[in-house]
Coordinates of C-alpha atoms in Angstrom, one line a residue:
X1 CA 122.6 38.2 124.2
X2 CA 122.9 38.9 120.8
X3 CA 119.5 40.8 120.6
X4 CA 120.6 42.8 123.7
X5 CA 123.9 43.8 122.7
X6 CA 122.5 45.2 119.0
X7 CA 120.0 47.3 120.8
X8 CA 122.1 48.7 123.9
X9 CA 124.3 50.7 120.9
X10 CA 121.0 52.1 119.0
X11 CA 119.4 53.5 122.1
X12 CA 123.1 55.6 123.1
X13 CA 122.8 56.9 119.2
X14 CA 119.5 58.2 120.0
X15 CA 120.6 59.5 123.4
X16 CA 123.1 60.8 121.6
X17 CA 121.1 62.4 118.4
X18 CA 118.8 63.5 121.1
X19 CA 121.7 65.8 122.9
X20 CA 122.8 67.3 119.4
X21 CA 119.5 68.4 118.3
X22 CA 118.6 69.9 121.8
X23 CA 122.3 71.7 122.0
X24 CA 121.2 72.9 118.4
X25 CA 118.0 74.4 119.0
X26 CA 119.6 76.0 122.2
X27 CA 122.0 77.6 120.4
X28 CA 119.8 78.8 117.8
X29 CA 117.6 80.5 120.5
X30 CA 120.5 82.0 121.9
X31 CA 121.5 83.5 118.8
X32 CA 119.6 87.0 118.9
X33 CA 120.3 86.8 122.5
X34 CA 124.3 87.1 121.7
X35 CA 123.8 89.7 118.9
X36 CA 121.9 92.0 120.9
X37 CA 124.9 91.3 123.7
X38 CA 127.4 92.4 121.7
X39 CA 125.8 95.2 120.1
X40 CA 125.6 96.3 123.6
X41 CA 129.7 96.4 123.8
X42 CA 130.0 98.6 120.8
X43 CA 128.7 102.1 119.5
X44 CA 127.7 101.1 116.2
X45 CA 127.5 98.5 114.3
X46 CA 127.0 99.5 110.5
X47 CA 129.2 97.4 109.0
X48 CA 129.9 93.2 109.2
X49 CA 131.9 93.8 112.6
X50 CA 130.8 96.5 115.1
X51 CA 133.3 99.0 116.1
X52 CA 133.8 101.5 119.2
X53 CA 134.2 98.6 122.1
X54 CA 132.4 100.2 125.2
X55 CA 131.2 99.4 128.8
X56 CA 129.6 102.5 128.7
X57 CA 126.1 101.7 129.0
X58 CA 126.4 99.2 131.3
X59 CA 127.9 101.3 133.7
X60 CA 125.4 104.3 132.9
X61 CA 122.9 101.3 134.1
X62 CA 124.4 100.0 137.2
X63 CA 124.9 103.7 138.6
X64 CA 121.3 104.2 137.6
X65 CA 119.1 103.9 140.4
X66 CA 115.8 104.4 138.5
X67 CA 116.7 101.5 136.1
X68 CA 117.3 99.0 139.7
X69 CA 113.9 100.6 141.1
X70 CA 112.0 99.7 138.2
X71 CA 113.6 96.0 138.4
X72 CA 112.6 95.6 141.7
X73 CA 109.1 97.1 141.2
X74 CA 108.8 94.4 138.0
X75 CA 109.8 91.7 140.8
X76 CA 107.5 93.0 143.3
X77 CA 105.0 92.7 140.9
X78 CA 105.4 89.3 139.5
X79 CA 105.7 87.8 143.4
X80 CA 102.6 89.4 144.7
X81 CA 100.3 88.7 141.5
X82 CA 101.5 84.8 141.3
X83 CA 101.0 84.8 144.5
X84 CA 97.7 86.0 145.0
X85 CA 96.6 84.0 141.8
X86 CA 98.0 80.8 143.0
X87 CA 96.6 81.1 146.2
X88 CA 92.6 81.8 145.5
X89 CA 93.2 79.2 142.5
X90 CA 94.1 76.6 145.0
X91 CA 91.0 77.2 147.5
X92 CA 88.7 77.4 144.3
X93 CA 90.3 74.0 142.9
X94 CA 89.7 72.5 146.5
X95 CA 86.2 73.0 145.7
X96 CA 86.3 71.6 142.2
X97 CA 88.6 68.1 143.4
X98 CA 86.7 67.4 146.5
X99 CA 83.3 69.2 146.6
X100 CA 81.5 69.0 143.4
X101 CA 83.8 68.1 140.5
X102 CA 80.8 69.2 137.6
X103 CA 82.1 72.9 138.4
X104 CA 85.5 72.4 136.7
X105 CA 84.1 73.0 133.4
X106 CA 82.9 76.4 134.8
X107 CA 86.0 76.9 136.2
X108 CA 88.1 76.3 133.4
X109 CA 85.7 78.6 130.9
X110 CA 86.2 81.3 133.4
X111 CA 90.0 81.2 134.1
X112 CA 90.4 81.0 130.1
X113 CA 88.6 84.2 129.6
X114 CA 91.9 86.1 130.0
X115 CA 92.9 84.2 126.8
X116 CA 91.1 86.3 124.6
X117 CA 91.4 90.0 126.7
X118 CA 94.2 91.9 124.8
X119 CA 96.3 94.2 127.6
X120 CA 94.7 97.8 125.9
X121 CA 91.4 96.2 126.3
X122 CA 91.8 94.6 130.0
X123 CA 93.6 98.2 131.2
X124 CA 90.7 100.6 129.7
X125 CA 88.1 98.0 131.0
X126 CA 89.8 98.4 134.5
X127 CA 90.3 101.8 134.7
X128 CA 86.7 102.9 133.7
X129 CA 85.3 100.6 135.7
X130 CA 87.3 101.3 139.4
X131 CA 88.5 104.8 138.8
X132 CA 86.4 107.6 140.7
X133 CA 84.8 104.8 142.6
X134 CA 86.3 106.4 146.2
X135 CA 87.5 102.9 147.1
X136 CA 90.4 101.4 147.6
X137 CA 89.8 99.9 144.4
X138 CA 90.6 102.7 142.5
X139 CA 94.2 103.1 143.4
X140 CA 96.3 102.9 140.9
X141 CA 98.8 100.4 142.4
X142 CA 95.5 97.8 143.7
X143 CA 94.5 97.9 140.0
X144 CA 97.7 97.1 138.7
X145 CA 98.2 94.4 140.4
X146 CA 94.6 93.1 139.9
X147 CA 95.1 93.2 136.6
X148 CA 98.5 90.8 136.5
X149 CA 96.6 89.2 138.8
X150 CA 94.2 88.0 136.2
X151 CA 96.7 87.9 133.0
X152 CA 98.3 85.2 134.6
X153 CA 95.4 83.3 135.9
X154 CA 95.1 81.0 132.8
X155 CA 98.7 80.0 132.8
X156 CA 98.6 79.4 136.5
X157 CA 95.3 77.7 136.0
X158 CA 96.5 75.5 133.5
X159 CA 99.6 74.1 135.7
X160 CA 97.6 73.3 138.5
X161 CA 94.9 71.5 136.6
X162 CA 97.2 69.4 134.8
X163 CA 99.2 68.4 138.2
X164 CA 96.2 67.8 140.4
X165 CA 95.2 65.7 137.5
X166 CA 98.6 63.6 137.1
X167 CA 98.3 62.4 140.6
X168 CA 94.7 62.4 140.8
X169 CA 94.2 64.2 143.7
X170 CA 90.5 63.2 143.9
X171 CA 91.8 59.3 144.1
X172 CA 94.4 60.8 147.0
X173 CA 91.4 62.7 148.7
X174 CA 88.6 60.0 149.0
X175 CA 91.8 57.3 150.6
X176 CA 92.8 60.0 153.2
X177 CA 88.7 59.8 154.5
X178 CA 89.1 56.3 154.8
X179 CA 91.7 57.0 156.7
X180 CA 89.4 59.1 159.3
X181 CA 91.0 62.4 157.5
X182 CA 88.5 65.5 156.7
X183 CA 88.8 66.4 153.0
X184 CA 90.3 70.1 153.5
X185 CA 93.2 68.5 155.6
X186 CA 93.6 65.7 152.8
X187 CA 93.6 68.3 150.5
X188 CA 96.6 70.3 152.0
X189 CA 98.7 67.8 153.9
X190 CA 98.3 65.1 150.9
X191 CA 97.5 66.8 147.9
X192 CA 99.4 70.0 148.2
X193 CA 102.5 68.7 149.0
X194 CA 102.5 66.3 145.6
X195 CA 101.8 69.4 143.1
X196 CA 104.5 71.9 144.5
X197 CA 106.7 71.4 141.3
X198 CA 103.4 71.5 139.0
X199 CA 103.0 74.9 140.9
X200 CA 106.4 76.3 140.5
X201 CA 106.2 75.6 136.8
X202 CA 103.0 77.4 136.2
X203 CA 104.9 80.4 137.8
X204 CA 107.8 80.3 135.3
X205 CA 105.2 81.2 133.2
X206 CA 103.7 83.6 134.9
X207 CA 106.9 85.6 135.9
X208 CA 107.9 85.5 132.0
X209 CA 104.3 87.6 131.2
X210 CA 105.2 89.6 133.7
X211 CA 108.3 90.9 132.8
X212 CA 107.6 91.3 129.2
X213 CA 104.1 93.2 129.6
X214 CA 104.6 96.6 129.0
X215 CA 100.7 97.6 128.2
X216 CA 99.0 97.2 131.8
X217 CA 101.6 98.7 133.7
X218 CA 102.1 101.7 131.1
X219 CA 98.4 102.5 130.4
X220 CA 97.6 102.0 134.8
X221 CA 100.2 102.9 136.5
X222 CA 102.2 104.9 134.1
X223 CA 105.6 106.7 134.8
X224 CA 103.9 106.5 139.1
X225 CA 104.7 102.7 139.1
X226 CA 107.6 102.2 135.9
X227 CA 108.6 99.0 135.4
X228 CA 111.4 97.5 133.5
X229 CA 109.7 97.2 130.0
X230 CA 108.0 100.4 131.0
X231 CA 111.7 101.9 131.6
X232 CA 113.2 99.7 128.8
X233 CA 110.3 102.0 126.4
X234 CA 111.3 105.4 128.0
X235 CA 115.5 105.1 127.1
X236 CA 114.6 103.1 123.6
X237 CA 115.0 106.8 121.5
X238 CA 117.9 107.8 123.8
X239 CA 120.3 105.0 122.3
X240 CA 120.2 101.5 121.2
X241 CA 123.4 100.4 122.3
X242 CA 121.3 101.7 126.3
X243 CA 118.3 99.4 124.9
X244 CA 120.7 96.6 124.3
X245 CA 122.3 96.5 127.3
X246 CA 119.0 96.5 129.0
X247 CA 117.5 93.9 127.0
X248 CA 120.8 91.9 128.3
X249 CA 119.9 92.6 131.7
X250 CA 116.8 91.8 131.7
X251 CA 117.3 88.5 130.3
X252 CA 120.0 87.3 132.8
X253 CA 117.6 88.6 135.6
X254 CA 114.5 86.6 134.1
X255 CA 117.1 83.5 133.6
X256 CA 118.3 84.1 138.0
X257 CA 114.5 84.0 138.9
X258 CA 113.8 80.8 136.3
X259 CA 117.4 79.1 137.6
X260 CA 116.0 79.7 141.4
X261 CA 112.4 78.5 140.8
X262 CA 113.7 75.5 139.0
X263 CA 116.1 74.5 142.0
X264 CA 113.1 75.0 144.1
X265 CA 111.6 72.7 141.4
X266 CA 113.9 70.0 141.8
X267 CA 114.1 70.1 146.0
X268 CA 110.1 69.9 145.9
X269 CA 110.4 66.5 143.3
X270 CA 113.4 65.2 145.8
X271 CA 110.8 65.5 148.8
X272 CA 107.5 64.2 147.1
X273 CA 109.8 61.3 146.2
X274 CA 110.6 60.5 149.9

C-alpha cells in the first residue's frame, strides 16, 4: 500500500510536468504566429507598440475574389495530388505486402528520390521534358499536378509503410487465406480498413507541402493557375500589413483542413477499434 500510494503522486507530477512543457512549446510556436496577427491590425509598427488599428486588409481580402480563387485552386490541388498519390501507392504496396516483399527496398529507394529533387530542379526537368510533346502531357495544369503528385510521394510513402508495418499487414494477409479469402480482398477488406488513420496522417503532411510550395506552381503554371503562396508573392511589395493578413489566413485555413483530417483521424481509430 505504501509502495502504491508513493508512486500514484509521482506519475500525476509527471502528467503534470508533461502538460506545462507541451503548453510551453505551444505557445512558443505560436508566438510569430500572433505577431504577424497583430501586425496585420495595424499600419505600422516602428516602434515597441504598433499604431493605426485597421481591418482594412482583411476586408480588402474578403472582397477579393482572386485571393478566394487562388485558395480554392491551392485546395484543389492538394486533394487531387494526395489523392492520386495515395491511391497508386496503395496498389504498388499491395504488391510489395502480399506478392513479393524483396521489392520494398526498390520501392522505398524510388519513392525517396523526391527527397533530394529541389522544386527549380523538378519544374525545369518537367517542363523540358513534356512541353511541345502534343500530348496531353504537356498541359500546363496535368504537369502541375504531376509534379505535387510526386513531391508528396515520400511523405505519403513513409505513412503508409510505417502503418502497414505496425499491424503487420502481411501477418493479417496470410490468416485471411486461411480463411478461404484471396489476397487482394484481404488486402482491402482487412488491411485497408486498419491503416485509414496512418493514411490520414501522411496527408497532413502532404497538404502542409502543398500549401507552402510556391516554386512548382510559379515556374509551371504561373499567373494561369495562381495559388495562394503564388498570390501571397504577387501582393508582398504592395503592403506588408496585406502580406500579414494573408499569412493569417492562410494559417487558419491550413489549421480547418488539419482540425477536419484529424477528426476524420479519430472516427477511423473509433471504428478499427470496434
Amino acid at each position: 500500500m505504501s509502495a502504491h500510494s508513493k508512486s500514484a503522486p509521482r506519475g500525476k507530477k509527471t502528467s503534470l510536468g508533461a502538460k506545462i512543457f507541451l503548453a510551453v512549446v505551444g505557445l512558443y510556436l505560436l508566438v510569430p504566429f500572433a505577431v504577424t496577427f497583430i501586425y496585420s491590425l495595424f499600419v505600422e509598427w516602428t516602434d515597441i507598440l504598433p499604431s493605426g488599428f485597421t481591418l482594412r486588409n482583411y476586408i480588402e481580402l474578403f472582397s477579393n475574389a482572386t485571393f478566394w480563387a487562388s485558395i480554392g485552386r491551392t485546395l484543389v490541388l492538394c486533394l487531387v495530388s494526395v489523392v492520386i498519390t495515395i491511391a497508386l501507392l496503395l496498389l504498388a504496396m499491395y504488391v510489395v505486402v502480399a506478392i513479393n516483399r524483396k521489392l520494398g527496398n526498390v520501392m522505398q529507394f524510388v519513392c525517396m528520390i523526391p527527397y533530394a529533387l529541389q522544386g527549380v530542379i523538378l519544374s525545369i526537368g518537367i517542363i523540358s521534358l513534356y512541353t511541345g510533346t502534343g500530348t496531353v502531357l504537356s498541359n500546363r495544369m496535368v504537369m502541375l499536378f504531376g509534379a505535387y503528385t510526386i513531391l508528396v510521394l515520400p511523405y505519403i510513402y513513409q505513412g503508409i509503410r510505417n502503418a502497414l508495418n505496425a499491424i503487420d499487414a502481411e501477418m493479417l494477409i496470410q490468416a485471411a487465406e486461411m480463411l478461404g479469402c484471396s489476397r487482394f480482398r484481404a488486402y482491402v477488406q482487412v488491411v485497408l480498413p486498419n491503416i485509414v488513420s496512418g493514411i490520414l496522417v501522411s496527408s497532413l503532411l502532404a497538404q502542409s507541402i502543398v500549401f507552402g510550395d510556391f516554386v512548382l506552381a510559379n515556374n509551371i503554371a504561373g499567373t494561369n493557375y495562381q495559388n495562394i503562396q503564388v498570390f501571397l508573392q504577387a501582393n508582398m511589395d504592395k503592403s506588408s500589413g496585406l502580406s500579414s493578413a494573408i499569412v493569417v489566413i492562410i494559417f487558419l485555413v491550413v489549421g480547418a483542413v488539419t482540425a477536419l483530417v484529424l477528426k476524420l483521424q479519430s472516427s477511423a481509430r473509433k471504428t478499427e477499434k470496434e
